[in-house]
Amino acid sequence: MTSPLPFSAQDHSSSTRNGLILVIYTVAIFTSALLLFSVQPLFTKMVLPRLGGSPAVWSVAMVFFQSLLLGGYAYAHYLMKLRSRIAPVAIHLALLVVALLTLPLSIPEGRGEPPSSGYAIWLLAMFAISIGLPFFALAANNPLLQAWFVRTGHPNGRDPYFLYASSNIGSFLALLSYPVLLEPMLTVRAQNLLWTGGYGALILLIAGCGILLLRSPMVAAVDVNDEVNAAAPDWLLRFRWIFLAAVPSGLLIAVTAHISTDVAAAPLLWVLPLSLYLLTWVLVFQSRPLLPHRWMLALQPLAIAGVVILLAIGGEQNLLLTLGGHQLCFFVIAMACHGELARTRPVSRYLTSFYVALSFGGMIGGLFAGLIAPFTFSWIAEYPILLALAALCRPPGDELLPRWSRWYAPVLALFAAMLVIPACSRGAVWSWLDDHRVWVIGAVAVLAALLAVAVRVNRWKIAATVVLALALIRVYPADEGRVETVRSFFGVHKIVVTPNGQYHVLMHGTTIHGAERVLNNDGTPITGRPEPISYYHRDGGIGQAIAAIHERKGGPIRVAVIGLGAGTLTCASRPDENWTFFEIDQSMVDTAKDPKYFTYVRNCAPDLKPVMGDARLTFAREPDGIYDLIIVDAYSSDAIPIHLATMQAMKIYKDKLAPHGAVVMHVSNRHLELASVVVGIADANHLKSWVYNDDSGRDDEYIFATNVVVSAREAADVGKLASSVQWALTNPTEKQRVWTDDYSNILGAVWRRLRDG
């Protein structure tokens, strides 16, 4: 009568054990992902100041991290091939402990200064030396712990992919919490120490996972893996996994580059597409997906068509709609690709090889969009290329009208010829097509979507139609006037010639960084010394500051200018003066010196030889006490090099000033309020600051309003500015923390701009 009790106790014990395994493994995988994705923005922030704040650092960092993910996944795959149960646990714990000994994160002495060229290679080497081992060990945790989980004999071990969703939830939370919580509240050093402590705690969790594995019955793996006779995935399927992972990975970097370059270079904008990317992994590997895969496959052609239409419209129409549209479409495309991966995932026996294929595809996509494309194309060509490839991610299927669809290729070729050939003649047909370009391109894109959804033509025909629509965007561009692009590691710059040919304009994304008037109103060329315009006109903040220092000194002045741009400020100098320019981007120097773009340098400083490199480092090597005026104007679009706006940076500027010198910082920005930041760092160095904020620009004449801060030791050092009603002596904002090399708060600057309008 008592015989059932032992079995009941045994069932209870088994249930408790399974519950403990599930909790420990879930928490360990979640924590590992949390650390994996929080270290990326942390270490990028540590390195970013050494490359002038270039947004491209993020792309290179993504390539590095994706490459190490591949290495970690491959290590986990081969580690689980060992017959011993103890060896994988012992080896991995030893690796984690060795990696812990390299923490906290730091940049090695003697490797802190980038070379004059080859920034991407230098950055990859910097990442490898400084963070390579800890990140590699973290990267292996997800597939390795899932493989251990299968071998514990847990009932859910037959389909352990739900743990991948847990991993991506951790990644998602880490990504969102960094700019909102960690960056505003903690210094870089405090973040570093906190992360190191979390790494140590993770080792204990993984040790617990290992103990639970070793205490599991030896027969567990055989009992769970009743799919031992299942056929191994063939190479065609493995290549498809790689392709399905590569396309959204590349699109992540491409869409981020596009919206940062051609839509709005707002700070923290990269967080949004990366968050959506991680969210797709969470959703597709749920036991019961919130968004069914068949819905995403049906919406994917519409999303591709939506991006084509947005690209045709351009980036300056309805900013919020454009940003939201690109990211919503990216989300749908990534969901379709990742959903296909989830649908075709193998049985748990081949789990680690599946993750190796995913990471390899992610690395290839990131490598193409993050490293190859910037050095191959002069514009963001990777975006449309990957968009066309996304059409090939659709699963194969039977066509509804196979007899008619065989004629599709010649009909499409004829249609393409009818649309492209008129662009060569520039006649009446071309004029009509150009006037209705958005409608024409949109119609072709919608045709591709309808063919996919209604007729179910094969993916190659859909891709060909998408390629035609994307080609028409280049044949019939949205920009008025003539546009040329220049691309380097530091971004994509456009040189725009206005439709009447009167102005040449330098742009980064939608932000103007300089302009020159080359024709008079009657169409005759302007000769002689060009007049500085845009932000640098004589009545603006920078122009007034230069004039005031000239008047105060009563003779030639010595000036340092950080940031060359179009070379406008070379024409603010006088023939008998010594002006030194500091620039990090050689492509900008080449652009400013090329008279077909701008003539400021040719006419005003033909012998210009800028000091190349990161100005924070190169300027620090200048002799102390020699400059009457230092002008800091080194912003790339609306993204800022934070390391040029810290207390330590202002200390360098102050050291280089002559006894009565002044520092002028140009802080005009659509997304960040920076004047109070400059006032704070100046006050920390015992300098007084005057703020100039002018809203009286004349955009039709390329005369822009400016926001400028001038800082000096005494009021007399800034001359007439101290008594001007346009310049306000400003005290530091109470309770606003001073920016240092160890602390900055981008989100706070965004909030102040929104609050103050």
PDB file of C-alpha atoms in Angstrom, residues 542-755:
ATOM      1  CA  ILE A 542      32.226  83.012 -35.542  1.00  0.00           C
ATOM      2  CA  GLY A 543      32.705  86.055 -37.774  1.00  0.00           C
ATOM      3  CA  GLN A 544      32.088  88.431 -34.856  1.00  0.00           C
ATOM      4  CA  ALA A 545      34.483  86.519 -32.623  1.00  0.00           C
ATOM      5  CA  ILE A 546      37.289  86.692 -35.196  1.00  0.00           C
ATOM      6  CA  ALA A 547      36.699  90.421 -35.701  1.00  0.00           C
ATOM      7  CA  ALA A 548      36.673  91.067 -31.951  1.00  0.00           C
ATOM      8  CA  ILE A 549      40.021  89.308 -31.418  1.00  0.00           C
ATOM      9  CA  HIS A 550      41.506  91.238 -34.354  1.00  0.00           C
ATOM     10  CA  GLU A 551      40.327  94.515 -32.846  1.00  0.00           C
ATOM     11  CA  ARG A 552      41.424  93.601 -29.321  1.00  0.00           C
ATOM     12  CA  LYS A 553      44.966  92.725 -30.391  1.00  0.00           C
ATOM     13  CA  GLY A 554      45.298  95.470 -32.985  1.00  0.00           C
ATOM     14  CA  GLY A 555      47.546  93.397 -35.250  1.00  0.00           C
ATOM     15  CA  PRO A 556      48.042  89.985 -36.842  1.00  0.00           C
ATOM     16  CA  ILE A 557      46.706  87.070 -34.807  1.00  0.00           C
ATOM     17  CA  ARG A 558      47.726  83.436 -34.634  1.00  0.00           C
ATOM     18  CA  VAL A 559      44.781  81.059 -34.999  1.00  0.00           C
ATOM     19  CA  ALA A 560      44.195  77.292 -34.712  1.00  0.00           C
ATOM     20  CA  VAL A 561      41.132  75.855 -36.427  1.00  0.00           C
ATOM     21  CA  ILE A 562      40.012  72.308 -35.611  1.00  0.00           C
ATOM     22  CA  GLY A 563      38.015  71.099 -38.612  1.00  0.00           C
ATOM     23  CA  LEU A 564      38.559  72.192 -42.227  1.00  0.00           C
ATOM     24  CA  GLY A 565      35.205  71.468 -43.888  1.00  0.00           C
ATOM     25  CA  ALA A 566      34.917  73.294 -47.220  1.00  0.00           C
ATOM     26  CA  GLY A 567      37.855  75.500 -46.234  1.00  0.00           C
ATOM     27  CA  THR A 568      35.635  78.551 -45.633  1.00  0.00           C
ATOM     28  CA  LEU A 569      37.625  79.905 -42.694  1.00  0.00           C
ATOM     29  CA  THR A 570      40.815  80.126 -44.755  1.00  0.00           C
ATOM     30  CA  CYS A 571      39.223  83.283 -46.228  1.00  0.00           C
ATOM     31  CA  ALA A 572      38.625  84.721 -42.766  1.00  0.00           C
ATOM     32  CA  SER A 573      42.387  85.061 -42.350  1.00  0.00           C
ATOM     33  CA  ARG A 574      44.503  88.037 -43.333  1.00  0.00           C
ATOM     34  CA  PRO A 575      47.573  87.701 -45.590  1.00  0.00           C
ATOM     35  CA  ASP A 576      50.058  88.414 -42.783  1.00  0.00           C
ATOM     36  CA  GLU A 577      48.582  85.954 -40.288  1.00  0.00           C
ATOM     37  CA  ASN A 578      49.429  82.405 -39.263  1.00  0.00           C
ATOM     38  CA  TRP A 579      46.414  80.072 -39.322  1.00  0.00           C
ATOM     39  CA  THR A 580      46.896  76.338 -38.632  1.00  0.00           C
ATOM     40  CA  PHE A 581      44.161  73.866 -39.548  1.00  0.00           C
ATOM     41  CA  PHE A 582      43.704  70.444 -37.940  1.00  0.00           C
ATOM     42  CA  GLU A 583      41.766  67.758 -39.838  1.00  0.00           C
ATOM     43  CA  ILE A 584      41.270  64.002 -39.448  1.00  0.00           C
ATOM     44  CA  ASP A 585      39.662  63.171 -42.805  1.00  0.00           C
ATOM     45  CA  GLN A 586      41.942  63.326 -45.846  1.00  0.00           C
ATOM     46  CA  SER A 587      38.941  63.230 -48.189  1.00  0.00           C
ATOM     47  CA  MET A 588      37.804  66.556 -46.726  1.00  0.00           C
ATOM     48  CA  VAL A 589      41.207  68.090 -47.409  1.00  0.00           C
ATOM     49  CA  ASP A 590      41.083  66.825 -50.992  1.00  0.00           C
ATOM     50  CA  THR A 591      37.561  68.204 -51.436  1.00  0.00           C
ATOM     51  CA  ALA A 592      38.406  71.633 -50.008  1.00  0.00           C
ATOM     52  CA  LYS A 593      41.504  71.909 -52.209  1.00  0.00           C
ATOM     53  CA  ASP A 594      39.725  70.880 -55.423  1.00  0.00           C
ATOM     54  CA  PRO A 595      38.657  74.105 -57.201  1.00  0.00           C
ATOM     55  CA  LYS A 596      35.868  72.335 -59.077  1.00  0.00           C
ATOM     56  CA  TYR A 597      34.145  72.022 -55.694  1.00  0.00           C
ATOM     57  CA  PHE A 598      35.333  75.014 -53.626  1.00  0.00           C
ATOM     58  CA  THR A 599      37.854  77.796 -54.208  1.00  0.00           C
ATOM     59  CA  TYR A 600      38.345  79.092 -50.663  1.00  0.00           C
ATOM     60  CA  VAL A 601      41.637  77.257 -50.179  1.00  0.00           C
ATOM     61  CA  ARG A 602      42.950  77.999 -53.682  1.00  0.00           C
ATOM     62  CA  ASN A 603      42.290  81.739 -53.350  1.00  0.00           C
ATOM     63  CA  CYS A 604      43.054  82.308 -49.669  1.00  0.00           C
ATOM     64  CA  ALA A 605      45.522  79.590 -48.565  1.00  0.00           C
ATOM     65  CA  PRO A 606      47.020  77.912 -51.645  1.00  0.00           C
ATOM     66  CA  ASP A 607      49.913  76.496 -49.602  1.00  0.00           C
ATOM     67  CA  LEU A 608      47.643  75.013 -46.951  1.00  0.00           C
ATOM     68  CA  LYS A 609      49.076  71.934 -45.221  1.00  0.00           C
ATOM     69  CA  PRO A 610      46.663  70.852 -42.493  1.00  0.00           C
ATOM     70  CA  VAL A 611      47.898  68.873 -39.512  1.00  0.00           C
ATOM     71  CA  MET A 612      46.375  65.424 -40.099  1.00  0.00           C
ATOM     72  CA  GLY A 613      45.041  63.142 -37.385  1.00  0.00           C
ATOM     73  CA  ASP A 614      42.737  63.299 -34.397  1.00  0.00           C
ATOM     74  CA  ALA A 615      42.933  66.914 -33.235  1.00  0.00           C
ATOM     75  CA  ARG A 616      42.755  65.968 -29.566  1.00  0.00           C
ATOM     76  CA  LEU A 617      46.103  64.228 -30.003  1.00  0.00           C
ATOM     77  CA  THR A 618      47.785  66.384 -32.658  1.00  0.00           C
ATOM     78  CA  PHE A 619      46.763  69.680 -31.079  1.00  0.00           C
ATOM     79  CA  ALA A 620      48.090  68.557 -27.696  1.00  0.00           C
ATOM     80  CA  ARG A 621      51.573  68.453 -29.262  1.00  0.00           C
ATOM     81  CA  GLU A 622      51.456  72.146 -30.196  1.00  0.00           C
ATOM     82  CA  PRO A 623      53.583  74.553 -28.123  1.00  0.00           C
ATOM     83  CA  ASP A 624      51.847  76.122 -25.122  1.00  0.00           C
ATOM     84  CA  GLY A 625      50.781  79.757 -25.007  1.00  0.00           C
ATOM     85  CA  ILE A 626      50.984  80.645 -28.725  1.00  0.00           C
ATOM     86  CA  TYR A 627      47.417  80.985 -30.079  1.00  0.00           C
ATOM     87  CA  ASP A 628      45.370  84.161 -29.869  1.00  0.00           C
ATOM     88  CA  LEU A 629      42.291  82.298 -31.015  1.00  0.00           C
ATOM     89  CA  ILE A 630      41.296  78.623 -31.130  1.00  0.00           C
ATOM     90  CA  ILE A 631      38.216  77.716 -33.188  1.00  0.00           C
ATOM     91  CA  VAL A 632      36.713  74.268 -32.583  1.00  0.00           C
ATOM     92  CA  ASP A 633      34.426  73.312 -35.470  1.00  0.00           C
ATOM     93  CA  ALA A 634      34.963  69.576 -35.955  1.00  0.00           C
ATOM     94  CA  TYR A 635      31.504  68.117 -36.055  1.00  0.00           C
ATOM     95  CA  SER A 636      30.510  65.412 -38.565  1.00  0.00           C
ATOM     96  CA  SER A 637      26.880  66.095 -39.458  1.00  0.00           C
ATOM     97  CA  ASP A 638      24.928  66.350 -36.174  1.00  0.00           C
ATOM     98  CA  ALA A 639      27.048  63.645 -34.531  1.00  0.00           C
ATOM     99  CA  ILE A 640      29.716  65.128 -32.276  1.00  0.00           C
ATOM    100  CA  PRO A 641      33.233  64.066 -31.286  1.00  0.00           C
ATOM    101  CA  ILE A 642      32.626  64.075 -27.541  1.00  0.00           C
ATOM    102  CA  HIS A 643      36.315  63.976 -26.683  1.00  0.00           C
ATOM    103  CA  LEU A 644      36.681  67.528 -28.074  1.00  0.00           C
ATOM    104  CA  ALA A 645      34.029  68.814 -25.651  1.00  0.00           C
ATOM    105  CA  THR A 646      35.267  67.598 -22.265  1.00  0.00           C
ATOM    106  CA  MET A 647      36.930  69.284 -19.295  1.00  0.00           C
ATOM    107  CA  GLN A 648      40.273  67.710 -20.239  1.00  0.00           C
ATOM    108  CA  ALA A 649      39.955  68.892 -23.846  1.00  0.00           C
ATOM    109  CA  MET A 650      39.276  72.465 -22.692  1.00  0.00           C
ATOM    110  CA  LYS A 651      42.364  72.202 -20.467  1.00  0.00           C
ATOM    111  CA  ILE A 652      44.425  71.500 -23.599  1.00  0.00           C
ATOM    112  CA  TYR A 653      42.877  74.473 -25.418  1.00  0.00           C
ATOM    113  CA  LYS A 654      43.572  76.742 -22.454  1.00  0.00           C
ATOM    114  CA  ASP A 655      47.211  75.631 -22.279  1.00  0.00           C
ATOM    115  CA  LYS A 656      47.716  76.526 -25.950  1.00  0.00           C
ATOM    116  CA  LEU A 657      46.196  80.009 -25.619  1.00  0.00           C
ATOM    117  CA  ALA A 658      48.343  83.136 -25.544  1.00  0.00           C
ATOM    118  CA  PRO A 659      47.979  85.167 -22.318  1.00  0.00           C
ATOM    119  CA  HIS A 660      44.898  87.012 -23.658  1.00  0.00           C
ATOM    120  CA  GLY A 661      43.612  84.361 -26.047  1.00  0.00           C
ATOM    121  CA  ALA A 662      40.098  82.958 -26.464  1.00  0.00           C
ATOM    122  CA  VAL A 663      38.464  79.685 -27.449  1.00  0.00           C
ATOM    123  CA  VAL A 664      35.501  79.706 -29.856  1.00  0.00           C
ATOM    124  CA  MET A 665      33.360  76.575 -30.043  1.00  0.00           C
ATOM    125  CA  HIS A 666      30.739  76.212 -32.750  1.00  0.00           C
ATOM    126  CA  VAL A 667      27.825  74.288 -31.193  1.00  0.00           C
ATOM    127  CA  SER A 668      25.013  74.716 -33.744  1.00  0.00           C
ATOM    128  CA  ASN A 669      23.126  71.426 -33.663  1.00  0.00           C
ATOM    129  CA  ARG A 670      19.574  70.347 -34.462  1.00  0.00           C
ATOM    130  CA  HIS A 671      19.464  67.493 -31.963  1.00  0.00           C
ATOM    131  CA  LEU A 672      21.793  68.398 -29.075  1.00  0.00           C
ATOM    132  CA  GLU A 673      21.979  71.368 -26.733  1.00  0.00           C
ATOM    133  CA  LEU A 674      25.735  71.840 -26.314  1.00  0.00           C
ATOM    134  CA  ALA A 675      26.194  75.445 -25.235  1.00  0.00           C
ATOM    135  CA  SER A 676      25.682  74.568 -21.555  1.00  0.00           C
ATOM    136  CA  VAL A 677      28.191  71.708 -21.945  1.00  0.00           C
ATOM    137  CA  VAL A 678      30.864  74.114 -23.190  1.00  0.00           C
ATOM    138  CA  VAL A 679      30.067  76.651 -20.459  1.00  0.00           C
ATOM    139  CA  GLY A 680      30.475  73.861 -17.885  1.00  0.00           C
ATOM    140  CA  ILE A 681      33.829  72.559 -19.134  1.00  0.00           C
ATOM    141  CA  ALA A 682      35.120  76.125 -19.468  1.00  0.00           C
ATOM    142  CA  ASP A 683      34.107  76.984 -15.900  1.00  0.00           C
ATOM    143  CA  ALA A 684      35.850  73.826 -14.671  1.00  0.00           C
ATOM    144  CA  ASN A 685      39.032  75.306 -16.181  1.00  0.00           C
ATOM    145  CA  HIS A 686      38.410  78.756 -14.634  1.00  0.00           C
ATOM    146  CA  LEU A 687      37.321  80.359 -17.910  1.00  0.00           C
ATOM    147  CA  LYS A 688      34.386  82.714 -18.419  1.00  0.00           C
ATOM    148  CA  SER A 689      31.972  82.075 -21.288  1.00  0.00           C
ATOM    149  CA  TRP A 690      29.746  84.179 -23.511  1.00  0.00           C
ATOM    150  CA  VAL A 691      27.016  82.505 -25.588  1.00  0.00           C
ATOM    151  CA  TYR A 692      25.814  83.751 -28.974  1.00  0.00           C
ATOM    152  CA  ASN A 693      22.532  82.323 -30.281  1.00  0.00           C
ATOM    153  CA  ASP A 694      21.244  83.866 -33.492  1.00  0.00           C
ATOM    154  CA  ASP A 695      18.028  82.915 -35.306  1.00  0.00           C
ATOM    155  CA  SER A 696      18.230  85.492 -38.109  1.00  0.00           C
ATOM    156  CA  GLY A 697      19.650  83.311 -40.866  1.00  0.00           C
ATOM    157  CA  ARG A 698      18.811  83.786 -44.534  1.00  0.00           C
ATOM    158  CA  ASP A 699      18.726  80.248 -45.899  1.00  0.00           C
ATOM    159  CA  ASP A 700      17.995  81.373 -49.455  1.00  0.00           C
ATOM    160  CA  GLU A 701      21.398  83.071 -49.485  1.00  0.00           C
ATOM    161  CA  TYR A 702      23.112  80.289 -47.498  1.00  0.00           C
ATOM    162  CA  ILE A 703      23.541  82.586 -44.499  1.00  0.00           C
ATOM    163  CA  PHE A 704      22.727  80.450 -41.462  1.00  0.00           C
ATOM    164  CA  ALA A 705      21.886  81.124 -37.841  1.00  0.00           C
ATOM    165  CA  THR A 706      24.611  80.003 -35.460  1.00  0.00           C
ATOM    166  CA  ASN A 707      25.086  78.976 -31.857  1.00  0.00           C
ATOM    167  CA  VAL A 708      28.605  79.828 -30.639  1.00  0.00           C
ATOM    168  CA  VAL A 709      30.362  79.927 -27.262  1.00  0.00           C
ATOM    169  CA  VAL A 710      33.510  81.988 -26.667  1.00  0.00           C
ATOM    170  CA  SER A 711      35.549  81.298 -23.516  1.00  0.00           C
ATOM    171  CA  ALA A 712      38.445  83.321 -22.079  1.00  0.00           C
ATOM    172  CA  ARG A 713      40.210  84.102 -18.834  1.00  0.00           C
ATOM    173  CA  GLU A 714      38.909  87.665 -18.531  1.00  0.00           C
ATOM    174  CA  ALA A 715      36.241  89.814 -20.174  1.00  0.00           C
ATOM    175  CA  ALA A 716      38.921  92.051 -21.708  1.00  0.00           C
ATOM    176  CA  ASP A 717      40.260  89.069 -23.666  1.00  0.00           C
ATOM    177  CA  VAL A 718      37.132  88.906 -25.863  1.00  0.00           C
ATOM    178  CA  GLY A 719      37.079  92.649 -26.555  1.00  0.00           C
ATOM    179  CA  LYS A 720      33.760  94.151 -27.638  1.00  0.00           C
ATOM    180  CA  LEU A 721      31.940  90.808 -27.344  1.00  0.00           C
ATOM    181  CA  ALA A 722      31.835  91.204 -23.564  1.00  0.00           C
ATOM    182  CA  SER A 723      29.609  94.300 -23.875  1.00  0.00           C
ATOM    183  CA  SER A 724      27.586  93.205 -26.905  1.00  0.00           C
ATOM    184  CA  VAL A 725      23.864  92.567 -26.368  1.00  0.00           C
ATOM    185  CA  GLN A 726      24.135  89.590 -28.748  1.00  0.00           C
ATOM    186  CA  TRP A 727      26.560  87.824 -26.442  1.00  0.00           C
ATOM    187  CA  ALA A 728      25.392  86.722 -22.989  1.00  0.00           C
ATOM    188  CA  LEU A 729      27.815  86.070 -20.146  1.00  0.00           C
ATOM    189  CA  THR A 730      26.611  82.654 -18.992  1.00  0.00           C
ATOM    190  CA  ASN A 731      27.175  80.748 -15.769  1.00  0.00           C
ATOM    191  CA  PRO A 732      27.221  76.933 -15.533  1.00  0.00           C
ATOM    192  CA  THR A 733      23.850  75.242 -15.158  1.00  0.00           C
ATOM    193  CA  GLU A 734      23.237  74.078 -11.601  1.00  0.00           C
ATOM    194  CA  LYS A 735      23.117  70.300 -11.071  1.00  0.00           C
ATOM    195  CA  GLN A 736      24.315  69.669 -14.633  1.00  0.00           C
ATOM    196  CA  ARG A 737      27.297  67.369 -14.473  1.00  0.00           C
ATOM    197  CA  VAL A 738      30.458  68.505 -16.265  1.00  0.00           C
ATOM    198  CA  TRP A 739      31.486  66.366 -19.222  1.00  0.00           C
ATOM    199  CA  THR A 740      34.855  64.694 -18.768  1.00  0.00           C
ATOM    200  CA  ASP A 741      36.841  62.005 -20.555  1.00  0.00           C
ATOM    201  CA  ASP A 742      35.174  59.599 -18.138  1.00  0.00           C
ATOM    202  CA  TYR A 743      31.597  60.930 -18.341  1.00  0.00           C
ATOM    203  CA  SER A 744      29.223  62.338 -20.936  1.00  0.00           C
ATOM    204  CA  ASN A 745      25.446  62.355 -21.248  1.00  0.00           C
ATOM    205  CA  ILE A 746      24.188  62.459 -24.820  1.00  0.00           C
ATOM    206  CA  LEU A 747      20.605  61.708 -23.799  1.00  0.00           C
ATOM    207  CA  GLY A 748      20.632  64.744 -21.501  1.00  0.00           C
ATOM    208  CA  ALA A 749      21.748  66.975 -24.379  1.00  0.00           C
ATOM    209  CA  VAL A 750      18.960  65.552 -26.537  1.00  0.00           C
ATOM    210  CA  TRP A 751      16.419  66.200 -23.791  1.00  0.00           C
ATOM    211  CA  ARG A 752      17.523  69.817 -23.334  1.00  0.00           C
ATOM    212  CA  ARG A 753      17.196  70.461 -27.067  1.00  0.00           C
ATOM    213  CA  LEU A 754      13.674  68.991 -27.084  1.00  0.00           C
ATOM    214  CA  ARG A 755      12.742  70.870 -23.914  1.00  0.00           C
TER     215      ARG A 755
END
